[in-house]
Coordinates of N, CA, C and O in Angstrom, one line a residue:
M1 N -7.8 -6.5 2.2 CA -7.5 -5.1 2.4 C -8.5 -4.2 1.7 O -8.9 -3.2 2.2
I2 N -8.9 -4.6 0.5 CA -9.8 -3.8 -0.2 C -11.1 -3.6 0.5 O -11.7 -2.5 0.6
K3 N -11.6 -4.7 1.2 CA -12.8 -4.6 2.0 C -12.7 -3.6 3.1 O -13.5 -2.8 3.4
L4 N -11.5 -3.7 3.8 CA -11.3 -2.8 4.9 C -11.3 -1.3 4.4 O -11.8 -0.4 5.0
L5 N -10.6 -1.1 3.3 CA -10.6 0.3 2.7 C -12.0 0.8 2.3 O -12.3 1.9 2.6
V6 N -12.8 0.0 1.7 CA -14.1 0.4 1.3 C -14.9 0.7 2.6 O -15.6 1.7 2.6
L7 N -14.9 -0.2 3.6 CA -15.6 0.1 4.8 C -15.2 1.3 5.5 O -16.0 2.1 6.0
E8 N -13.9 1.6 5.5 CA -13.4 2.8 6.1 C -13.9 4.0 5.4 O -14.3 5.0 6.0
L9 N -13.9 4.0 4.1 CA -14.4 5.2 3.3 C -15.8 5.4 3.6 O -16.3 6.5 3.8
L10 N -16.6 4.3 3.6 CA -18.0 4.5 3.9 C -18.4 4.8 5.3 O -19.4 5.3 5.6
N11 N -17.4 4.5 6.2 CA -17.6 4.8 7.6 C -17.6 6.3 7.8 O -18.1 6.9 8.7
R12 N -16.9 7.0 6.9 CA -16.7 8.4 6.9 C -18.0 9.1 6.4 O -18.5 10.1 7.0
R13 N -18.5 8.6 5.3 CA -19.7 9.1 4.7 C -20.2 8.2 3.5 O -19.3 7.5 2.9
P14 N -21.4 8.3 3.1 CA -21.9 7.5 2.0 C -21.2 8.1 0.7 O -20.9 9.3 0.6
M15 N -20.9 7.2 -0.2 CA -20.2 7.6 -1.5 C -20.4 6.6 -2.5 O -20.7 5.4 -2.2
S16 N -20.1 7.0 -3.8 CA -20.2 6.0 -4.9 C -18.9 5.3 -5.1 O -17.9 5.7 -4.5
G17 N -19.0 4.2 -5.8 CA -17.8 3.4 -6.1 C -16.7 4.3 -6.8 O -15.5 4.2 -6.6
Y18 N -17.2 5.2 -7.7 CA -16.3 6.0 -8.4 C -15.5 7.0 -7.5 O -14.3 7.2 -7.6
E19 N -16.3 7.5 -6.5 CA -15.6 8.4 -5.5 C -14.6 7.7 -4.7 O -13.5 8.2 -4.5
M20 N -14.9 6.4 -4.3 CA -14.0 5.6 -3.6 C -12.7 5.3 -4.4 O -11.6 5.4 -3.9
K21 N -12.9 5.0 -5.6 CA -11.8 4.7 -6.5 C -10.9 5.9 -6.7 O -9.7 5.8 -6.6
Q22 N -11.5 7.1 -6.8 CA -10.7 8.3 -6.9 C -9.9 8.6 -5.7 O -8.7 9.0 -5.7
I23 N -10.5 8.4 -4.5 CA -9.8 8.6 -3.2 C -8.6 7.6 -3.1 O -7.5 8.0 -2.8
L24 N -8.8 6.4 -3.5 CA -7.7 5.4 -3.4 C -6.6 5.8 -4.4 O -5.4 5.6 -4.0
E25 N -7.0 6.2 -5.6 CA -5.9 6.6 -6.5 C -5.2 7.9 -6.0 O -4.0 7.9 -6.1
N26 N -5.9 8.8 -5.5 CA -5.3 10.1 -5.0 C -4.5 9.9 -3.8 O -3.6 10.7 -3.5
T27 N -4.7 8.9 -3.0 CA -3.9 8.6 -1.8 C -2.9 7.6 -2.0 O -2.3 7.1 -1.0
D28 N -2.7 7.1 -3.2 CA -1.6 6.2 -3.5 C -1.8 4.8 -2.8 O -0.8 4.2 -2.3
A29 N -3.0 4.4 -2.7 CA -3.4 3.2 -2.0 C -2.7 1.9 -2.6 O -2.3 1.0 -1.8
K30 N -2.4 1.9 -3.8 CA -1.8 0.8 -4.4 C -0.4 0.5 -3.8 O 0.0 -0.6 -3.5
R31 N 0.3 1.6 -3.6 CA 1.7 1.5 -3.0 C 1.6 1.1 -1.5 O 2.3 0.2 -1.1
W32 N 0.8 1.7 -0.7 CA 0.9 1.4 0.7 C 0.0 0.3 1.2 O 0.2 -0.3 2.3
S33 N -1.0 -0.1 0.4 CA -1.8 -1.2 0.8 C -1.8 -2.4 -0.2 O -2.4 -3.5 0.2
G34 N -1.2 -2.2 -1.3 CA -1.2 -3.3 -2.3 C -2.6 -3.5 -3.0 O -2.8 -4.4 -3.7
V35 N -3.5 -2.5 -2.8 CA -4.8 -2.6 -3.4 C -4.8 -1.8 -4.7 O -4.4 -0.7 -4.8
L36 N -5.3 -2.5 -5.8 CA -5.6 -1.8 -7.0 C -6.9 -1.1 -7.0 O -7.9 -1.7 -6.7
P37 N -7.0 0.2 -7.2 CA -8.2 1.0 -7.0 C -9.4 0.4 -7.8 O -10.5 0.5 -7.4
G38 N -9.1 -0.1 -9.0 CA -10.2 -0.7 -9.8 C -10.8 -1.9 -9.3 O -12.0 -2.3 -9.6
S39 N -10.2 -2.6 -8.3 CA -10.7 -3.8 -7.7 C -11.9 -3.4 -6.7 O -12.6 -4.3 -6.2
I40 N -12.1 -2.2 -6.5 CA -13.1 -1.7 -5.6 C -14.5 -2.1 -6.0 O -15.4 -2.4 -5.2
Y41 N -14.8 -2.2 -7.3 CA -16.1 -2.5 -7.8 C -16.5 -3.9 -7.5 O -17.7 -4.2 -7.1
N42 N -15.6 -4.9 -7.6 CA -15.9 -6.3 -7.2 C -16.1 -6.4 -5.7 O -17.0 -7.1 -5.3
A43 N -15.3 -5.7 -5.0 CA -15.5 -5.7 -3.5 C -16.8 -5.1 -3.1 O -17.5 -5.7 -2.2
I44 N -17.3 -4.0 -3.8 CA -18.6 -3.4 -3.5 C -19.7 -4.4 -3.7 O -20.6 -4.6 -2.9
K45 N -19.6 -5.1 -4.8 CA -20.7 -6.1 -5.2 C -20.7 -7.2 -4.1 O -21.8 -7.6 -3.6
K46 N -19.6 -7.7 -3.7 CA -19.5 -8.8 -2.7 C -20.0 -8.3 -1.4 O -20.8 -9.0 -0.7
M47 N -19.6 -7.1 -1.0 CA -20.0 -6.6 0.4 C -21.5 -6.3 0.4 O -22.1 -6.4 1.5
E48 N -22.0 -5.8 -0.7 CA -23.4 -5.6 -0.7 C -24.2 -6.9 -0.6 O -25.2 -7.0 0.2
K49 N -23.7 -7.9 -1.3 CA -24.4 -9.2 -1.2 C -24.3 -9.8 0.2 O -25.2 -10.4 0.6
E50 N -23.2 -9.5 0.9 CA -23.0 -10.0 2.2 C -23.6 -9.2 3.3 O -23.6 -9.5 4.5
G51 N -24.2 -8.0 2.9 CA -24.9 -7.2 3.9 C -24.1 -6.2 4.6 O -24.5 -5.6 5.6
Y52 N -22.8 -6.0 4.2 CA -21.9 -5.1 4.9 C -22.2 -3.7 4.5 O -21.9 -2.7 5.2
I53 N -22.7 -3.5 3.3 CA -23.0 -2.2 2.8 C -24.3 -2.2 2.0 O -24.8 -3.3 1.6
I54 N -25.0 -1.1 1.9 CA -26.3 -1.0 1.2 C -26.3 0.2 0.3 O -25.5 1.2 0.6
I55 N -27.1 0.2 -0.7 CA -27.3 1.4 -1.5 C -28.1 2.4 -0.7 O -29.2 2.1 -0.2
S56 N -27.6 3.6 -0.6 CA -28.3 4.6 0.2 C -29.1 5.6 -0.7 O -30.0 6.2 -0.3
S57 N -28.6 5.8 -2.0 CA -29.3 6.6 -2.9 C -28.8 6.2 -4.3 O -27.8 5.7 -4.5
I58 N -29.7 6.6 -5.3 CA -29.4 6.3 -6.7 C -29.7 7.6 -7.4 O -30.8 8.2 -7.3
E59 N -28.8 8.1 -8.2 CA -29.0 9.3 -9.0 C -28.9 9.0 -10.5 O -28.1 8.1 -10.8
M60 N -29.6 9.6 -11.3 CA -29.5 9.4 -12.7 C -28.7 10.6 -13.3 O -29.0 11.8 -13.0
T61 N -27.6 10.3 -14.0 CA -26.8 11.3 -14.7 C -26.8 11.0 -16.1 O -26.1 10.1 -16.5
G62 N -27.7 11.6 -16.9 CA -27.9 11.2 -18.3 C -28.5 9.9 -18.3 O -29.5 9.6 -17.7
N63 N -27.9 9.0 -19.1 CA -28.4 7.6 -19.2 C -27.7 6.7 -18.1 O -28.0 5.5 -18.1
R64 N -26.9 7.2 -17.3 CA -26.2 6.4 -16.3 C -26.8 6.5 -14.9 O -27.2 7.6 -14.5
Q65 N -26.7 5.4 -14.2 CA -27.2 5.4 -12.9 C -25.9 5.5 -11.9 O -24.9 4.8 -12.1
R66 N -26.0 6.3 -10.9 CA -24.9 6.5 -10.0 C -25.4 6.1 -8.6 O -26.3 6.7 -8.0
S67 N -24.9 5.0 -8.1 CA -25.4 4.5 -6.8 C -24.4 4.9 -5.7 O -23.2 4.9 -5.8
E68 N -25.0 5.4 -4.6 CA -24.2 5.8 -3.4 C -24.4 4.7 -2.4 O -25.5 4.2 -2.2
F69 N -23.3 4.3 -1.7 CA -23.4 3.2 -0.7 C -23.2 3.8 0.6 O -22.5 4.8 0.8
K70 N -23.7 3.0 1.6 CA -23.4 3.3 3.0 C -23.1 2.0 3.8 O -23.6 1.0 3.4
I71 N -22.4 2.1 4.8 CA -22.0 1.0 5.7 C -23.2 0.6 6.6 O -23.9 1.5 7.1
T72 N -23.4 -0.7 6.8 CA -24.4 -1.1 7.7 C -23.8 -1.4 9.1 O -22.5 -1.4 9.2
Q73 N -24.6 -1.7 10.1 CA -24.0 -2.1 11.4 C -23.2 -3.4 11.2 O -22.2 -3.5 11.8
K74 N -23.7 -4.3 10.4 CA -23.0 -5.6 10.2 C -21.6 -5.2 9.6 O -20.6 -5.8 9.9
G75 N -21.6 -4.2 8.7 CA -20.4 -3.8 8.0 C -19.4 -3.2 9.0 O -18.2 -3.4 9.0
K76 N -20.0 -2.4 10.0 CA -19.1 -1.8 11.0 C -18.5 -2.9 11.9 O -17.3 -2.8 12.3
D77 N -19.3 -3.9 12.2 CA -18.8 -5.0 13.0 C -17.7 -5.7 12.3 O -16.6 -6.1 12.8
Y78 N -17.9 -6.0 11.0 CA -16.9 -6.7 10.1 C -15.7 -5.8 10.0 O -14.6 -6.4 10.1
Q79 N -15.8 -4.5 9.9 CA -14.7 -3.6 9.8 C -13.8 -3.8 11.0 O -12.6 -3.8 10.9
Q80 N -14.4 -3.8 12.2 CA -13.7 -4.0 13.5 C -12.9 -5.3 13.4 O -11.7 -5.3 13.8
S81 N -13.5 -6.3 12.9 CA -12.8 -7.6 12.8 C -11.6 -7.5 11.8 O -10.5 -8.1 12.1
L82 N -11.8 -6.9 10.7 CA -10.7 -6.7 9.7 C -9.6 -5.9 10.3 O -8.4 -6.2 10.0
I83 N -9.9 -4.8 11.1 CA -8.8 -4.0 11.7 C -8.0 -4.9 12.6 O -6.8 -4.8 12.7
K84 N -8.7 -5.7 13.5 CA -8.0 -6.5 14.4 C -7.1 -7.5 13.7 O -6.0 -7.7 14.1
D85 N -7.6 -8.1 12.6 CA -6.8 -9.0 11.8 C -5.5 -8.3 11.2 O -4.4 -8.9 11.3
A86 N -5.7 -7.1 10.7 CA -4.6 -6.4 10.1 C -3.6 -6.0 11.1 O -2.4 -6.1 10.9
L87 N -4.0 -5.6 12.3 CA -3.1 -5.2 13.4 C -2.3 -6.4 13.9 O -1.2 -6.2 14.4
S88 N -2.8 -7.6 13.8 CA -2.2 -8.8 14.3 C -1.3 -9.5 13.2 O -0.8 -10.5 13.4
S89 N -1.2 -8.8 12.0 CA -0.3 -9.4 11.0 C 1.1 -9.5 11.4 O 1.6 -8.6 12.1
P90 N 1.8 -10.6 11.1 CA 3.1 -10.8 11.6 C 4.1 -9.9 10.8 O 3.8 -9.5 9.7
V91 N 5.2 -9.6 11.5 CA 6.3 -8.9 10.8 C 6.9 -9.8 9.8 O 7.2 -11.0 10.1
L92 N 7.1 -9.3 8.6 CA 7.6 -10.2 7.5 C 9.0 -9.6 7.1 O 9.3 -8.4 7.2
Y93 N 9.9 -10.5 6.6 CA 11.2 -10.1 6.2 C 11.3 -10.4 4.7 O 10.5 -11.2 4.2
N94 N 12.2 -9.8 4.0 CA 12.4 -10.0 2.6 C 13.3 -11.2 2.4 O 14.5 -11.1 2.2
G95 N 12.6 -12.4 2.5 CA 13.4 -13.6 2.4 C 14.1 -13.8 1.1 O 15.2 -14.4 1.1
D96 N 13.5 -13.4 0.0 CA 14.2 -13.5 -1.3 C 15.5 -12.8 -1.3 O 16.5 -13.3 -1.7
L97 N 15.5 -11.5 -0.8 CA 16.7 -10.7 -0.8 C 17.7 -11.3 0.1 O 18.9 -11.5 -0.2
Y98 N 17.3 -11.7 1.3 CA 18.2 -12.3 2.3 C 18.8 -13.6 1.8 O 20.0 -13.8 2.0
S99 N 18.0 -14.4 1.1 CA 18.6 -15.7 0.6 C 19.6 -15.4 -0.5 O 20.6 -16.0 -0.6
G100 N 19.2 -14.4 -1.4 CA 20.1 -14.0 -2.5 C 21.4 -13.5 -1.9 O 22.5 -13.8 -2.5
I101 N 21.4 -12.7 -0.9 CA 22.6 -12.2 -0.2 C 23.5 -13.4 0.3 O 24.7 -13.5 0.1
G102 N 22.8 -14.3 0.9 CA 23.5 -15.5 1.5 C 24.2 -16.3 0.4 O 25.2 -17.0 0.7
F103 N 23.6 -16.3 -0.8 CA 24.2 -17.1 -1.9 C 25.0 -16.3 -2.9 O 25.4 -16.8 -3.9
A104 N 25.1 -15.0 -2.7 CA 25.8 -14.1 -3.6 C 27.2 -14.6 -4.0 O 27.7 -14.3 -5.1
Y105 N 27.8 -15.3 -3.0 CA 29.2 -15.7 -3.3 C 29.3 -16.6 -4.5 O 30.4 -16.8 -5.0
Q106 N 28.2 -17.2 -4.9 CA 28.2 -18.1 -6.0 C 28.3 -17.4 -7.4 O 28.5 -18.0 -8.4
L107 N 28.0 -16.1 -7.4 CA 28.0 -15.3 -8.6 C 29.4 -14.6 -8.7 O 30.1 -14.4 -7.7
D108 N 29.8 -14.2 -9.9 CA 31.0 -13.5 -10.0 C 30.7 -12.1 -9.3 O 29.6 -11.6 -9.3
H109 N 31.7 -11.5 -8.8 CA 31.6 -10.3 -8.0 C 30.9 -9.2 -8.7 O 30.0 -8.5 -8.2
Q110 N 31.3 -9.0 -10.0 CA 30.7 -7.9 -10.7 C 29.2 -8.1 -11.0 O 28.4 -7.1 -10.9
S111 N 28.8 -9.3 -11.3 CA 27.3 -9.5 -11.5 C 26.6 -9.3 -10.2 O 25.5 -8.6 -10.2
A112 N 27.1 -9.8 -9.1 CA 26.4 -9.5 -7.8 C 26.3 -8.1 -7.5 O 25.2 -7.6 -7.1
I113 N 27.4 -7.3 -7.7 CA 27.4 -5.9 -7.4 C 26.4 -5.2 -8.4 O 25.7 -4.3 -7.9
S114 N 26.4 -5.5 -9.6 CA 25.5 -4.9 -10.6 C 24.1 -5.1 -10.2 O 23.3 -4.1 -10.3
I115 N 23.7 -6.3 -9.9 CA 22.3 -6.6 -9.5 C 22.0 -5.8 -8.2 O 20.9 -5.2 -8.1
L116 N 22.8 -5.8 -7.3 CA 22.5 -5.1 -6.0 C 22.4 -3.6 -6.3 O 21.6 -2.9 -5.7
K117 N 23.2 -3.0 -7.2 CA 23.1 -1.6 -7.5 C 21.8 -1.3 -8.2 O 21.2 -0.2 -8.0
N118 N 21.3 -2.2 -9.0 CA 20.0 -2.1 -9.7 C 18.9 -2.1 -8.6 O 18.0 -1.3 -8.7
N119 N 19.1 -2.9 -7.6 CA 18.1 -3.0 -6.5 C 18.1 -1.6 -5.8 O 17.1 -1.1 -5.4
M120 N 19.3 -1.1 -5.5 CA 19.4 0.2 -4.9 C 18.7 1.3 -5.7 O 18.0 2.2 -5.1
S121 N 18.9 1.3 -7.0 CA 18.2 2.3 -7.8 C 16.7 2.1 -7.7 O 16.0 3.2 -7.6
A122 N 16.2 0.9 -7.7 CA 14.8 0.7 -7.5 C 14.3 1.2 -6.2 O 13.2 1.8 -6.1
L123 N 15.1 1.0 -5.1 CA 14.7 1.5 -3.8 C 14.7 3.0 -3.8 O 13.8 3.6 -3.2
N124 N 15.7 3.6 -4.4 CA 15.7 5.1 -4.4 C 14.5 5.6 -5.2 O 13.9 6.6 -4.7
K125 N 14.1 5.0 -6.3 CA 12.9 5.4 -7.0 C 11.7 5.2 -6.2 O 10.8 6.1 -6.1
E126 N 11.6 4.1 -5.5 CA 10.4 3.9 -4.6 C 10.3 4.9 -3.5 O 9.2 5.4 -3.2
K127 N 11.5 5.3 -2.9 CA 11.5 6.3 -1.9 C 10.9 7.6 -2.4 O 10.1 8.3 -1.7
K128 N 11.4 8.0 -3.6 CA 10.9 9.2 -4.2 C 9.4 9.2 -4.4 O 8.7 10.2 -4.2
E129 N 8.9 8.0 -4.9 CA 7.5 7.9 -5.2 C 6.7 7.9 -3.9 O 5.6 8.4 -3.9
I130 N 7.2 7.3 -2.8 CA 6.5 7.4 -1.5 C 6.4 8.8 -1.0 O 5.3 9.3 -0.5
I131 N 7.5 9.6 -1.1 CA 7.5 11.0 -0.7 C 6.5 11.8 -1.6 O 5.7 12.6 -1.0
A132 N 6.5 11.5 -2.9 CA 5.5 12.2 -3.7 C 4.1 11.8 -3.4 O 3.2 12.6 -3.4
G133 N 3.9 10.5 -3.1 CA 2.6 10.0 -2.7 C 2.1 10.6 -1.4 O 0.9 10.9 -1.2
K134 N 3.0 10.9 -0.5 CA 2.7 11.5 0.8 C 2.2 12.9 0.5 O 1.2 13.3 1.1
K135 N 2.8 13.6 -0.4 CA 2.4 15.0 -0.8 C 1.0 14.9 -1.4 O 0.2 15.7 -1.1
Q136 N 0.8 13.9 -2.3 CA -0.5 13.7 -2.9 C -1.6 13.5 -1.9 O -2.7 14.1 -1.9
K137 N -1.3 12.7 -0.9 CA -2.2 12.3 0.2 C -2.5 13.6 1.0 O -3.7 13.8 1.4
E138 N -1.5 14.4 1.3 CA -1.7 15.6 2.0 C -2.7 16.6 1.3 O -3.5 17.2 1.8
I139 N -2.5 16.6 0.0 CA -3.3 17.5 -0.9 C -4.8 16.9 -0.9 O -5.7 17.7 -0.7
A140 N -4.9 15.6 -1.0 CA -6.2 15.0 -1.1 C -7.0 15.1 0.2 O -8.2 15.1 0.3
T141 N -6.2 15.2 1.4 CA -6.9 15.4 2.7 C -6.8 16.8 3.2 O -7.0 17.1 4.4
N142 N -6.6 17.7 2.2 CA -6.5 19.2 2.6 C -5.6 19.4 3.7 O -5.8 20.2 4.6
G143 N -4.4 18.8 3.7 CA -3.4 19.0 4.6 C -3.6 18.3 6.0 O -2.9 18.6 6.9
E144 N -4.7 17.5 6.1 CA -5.0 16.9 7.3 C -4.6 15.4 7.3 O -5.4 14.5 7.7
L145 N -3.4 15.1 7.0 CA -2.9 13.8 7.0 C -2.8 13.4 8.5 O -2.2 14.1 9.3
S146 N -3.4 12.2 8.8 CA -3.5 11.8 10.2 C -2.1 11.4 10.7 O -1.2 11.1 10.0
E147 N -1.9 11.5 12.0 CA -0.6 11.2 12.7 C -0.3 9.8 12.4 O 0.9 9.4 12.1
L148 N -1.3 8.9 12.4 CA -1.0 7.5 12.1 C -0.6 7.2 10.7 O 0.4 6.4 10.5
S149 N -1.2 7.9 9.8 CA -0.7 7.8 8.4 C 0.7 8.3 8.2 O 1.5 7.7 7.5
S150 N 1.0 9.4 8.9 CA 2.4 9.9 8.9 C 3.4 8.9 9.4 O 4.5 8.7 8.9
I151 N 3.0 8.3 10.5 CA 3.9 7.3 11.1 C 4.2 6.2 10.1 O 5.3 5.7 10.0
V152 N 3.1 5.7 9.5 CA 3.3 4.6 8.5 C 4.1 5.0 7.3 O 5.1 4.3 6.9
I153 N 3.9 6.1 6.8 CA 4.6 6.6 5.6 C 6.1 6.8 6.0 O 7.0 6.4 5.3
N154 N 6.4 7.4 7.2 CA 7.7 7.6 7.6 C 8.4 6.2 7.9 O 9.6 6.1 7.6
H155 N 7.7 5.3 8.3 CA 8.2 3.9 8.5 C 8.6 3.3 7.2 O 9.7 2.7 7.1
M156 N 7.8 3.5 6.2 CA 8.1 2.9 4.9 C 9.4 3.5 4.4 O 10.2 2.8 3.8
I157 N 9.5 4.8 4.5 CA 10.8 5.5 4.1 C 12.0 5.0 4.8 O 13.0 4.7 4.2
K158 N 11.9 4.9 6.2 CA 13.0 4.3 7.0 C 13.3 2.9 6.6 O 14.5 2.5 6.6
T159 N 12.3 2.1 6.3 CA 12.5 0.7 5.9 C 13.3 0.7 4.6 O 14.3 -0.1 4.5
I160 N 13.0 1.5 3.6 CA 13.7 1.6 2.4 C 15.2 2.1 2.7 O 16.1 1.5 2.1
E161 N 15.3 3.0 3.5 CA 16.7 3.5 3.9 C 17.5 2.4 4.5 O 18.7 2.2 4.2
L162 N 16.9 1.6 5.4 CA 17.6 0.5 6.0 C 18.0 -0.6 5.0 O 19.1 -1.1 5.1
Q163 N 17.1 -0.8 4.1 CA 17.4 -1.8 3.1 C 18.5 -1.3 2.2 O 19.4 -2.1 1.8
S164 N 18.5 0.0 1.9 CA 19.6 0.5 1.1 C 20.9 0.4 1.9 O 21.9 0.0 1.3
Q165 N 20.9 0.6 3.2 CA 22.1 0.5 4.0 C 22.6 -1.0 4.0 O 23.8 -1.2 3.9
L166 N 21.7 -1.9 4.0 CA 22.0 -3.3 4.0 C 22.7 -3.6 2.7 O 23.8 -4.3 2.6
I167 N 22.1 -3.2 1.6 CA 22.7 -3.5 0.3 C 24.1 -2.8 0.1 O 25.0 -3.4 -0.4
E168 N 24.2 -1.6 0.6 CA 25.5 -0.9 0.6 C 26.6 -1.7 1.4 O 27.7 -1.9 0.9
S169 N 26.2 -2.2 2.5 CA 27.1 -3.1 3.3 C 27.5 -4.3 2.6 O 28.7 -4.7 2.6
V170 N 26.5 -5.0 2.0 CA 26.8 -6.2 1.2 C 27.7 -5.9 0.0 O 28.7 -6.6 -0.2
I171 N 27.5 -4.8 -0.7 CA 28.4 -4.4 -1.8 C 29.8 -4.2 -1.2 O 30.8 -4.6 -1.8
G172 N 29.9 -3.5 -0.1 CA 31.2 -3.3 0.5 C 31.9 -4.6 0.8 O 33.1 -4.8 0.6
V173 N 31.2 -5.6 1.4 CA 31.8 -6.9 1.7 C 32.3 -7.6 0.4 O 33.4 -8.2 0.3
I174 N 31.4 -7.6 -0.6 CA 31.8 -8.2 -1.9 C 33.0 -7.6 -2.5 O 33.9 -8.3 -3.0
K175 N 33.1 -6.2 -2.5 CA 34.3 -5.6 -3.0 C 35.5 -5.9 -2.2 O 36.6 -6.1 -2.8
K176 N 35.4 -6.0 -0.9 CA 36.5 -6.3 0.0 C 37.0 -7.8 -0.3 O 38.2 -8.0 -0.5
E177 N 36.0 -8.7 -0.5 CA 36.4 -10.1 -0.8 C 37.0 -10.1 -2.2 O 38.0 -10.9 -2.4
N178 N 36.6 -9.3 -3.1 CA 37.2 -9.3 -4.5 C 38.6 -8.8 -4.4 O 39.5 -9.3 -5.1
N179 N 38.9 -7.9 -3.6 CA 40.2 -7.3 -3.4 C 41.2 -8.3 -2.8 O 42.4 -8.3 -3.0
S180 N 40.6 -9.2 -2.0 CA 41.5 -10.2 -1.3 C 41.7 -11.4 -2.1 O 42.5 -12.3 -1.7
D181 N 41.0 -11.5 -3.2 CA 41.2 -12.7 -4.1 C 42.5 -12.7 -4.8 O 43.2 -11.8 -5.1

């Protein structure tokens, strides 16, 4: 994913590694792509070595050198391949949570409910952070958040809401079973 993000940024315009890192931080890339912005530097080195990007200019700022990179045609072709791979990613389910729910009957009711409520709290916090990240991304893009980005962010929020509903339902069943004991 980091390679795809770097190539996408450079497809827009040449820029330095620092600029790319700042954009990834400002658009909350860690949350929606799982990419740590600091990992960009290793990706740049690898992609330069592989011929996907090249240095387009070097500036001296004091004693430091600032390299700006641009995407090559080979990089554009590779980017197309990465996009196709990403679009064909299978739908994944939260197998750990589903398995835990399936075996929750083995725990005492209060422990299971407490753990599930903690999970709900974490989901609520994540939802708030996604909404805040969306606002950050809108600011970073001068209010020009793409329709596709909006669709993805809204889907993330709906997924969290659905998972919260699942957990609420499971808690309800556990409470009902506890009352019937």
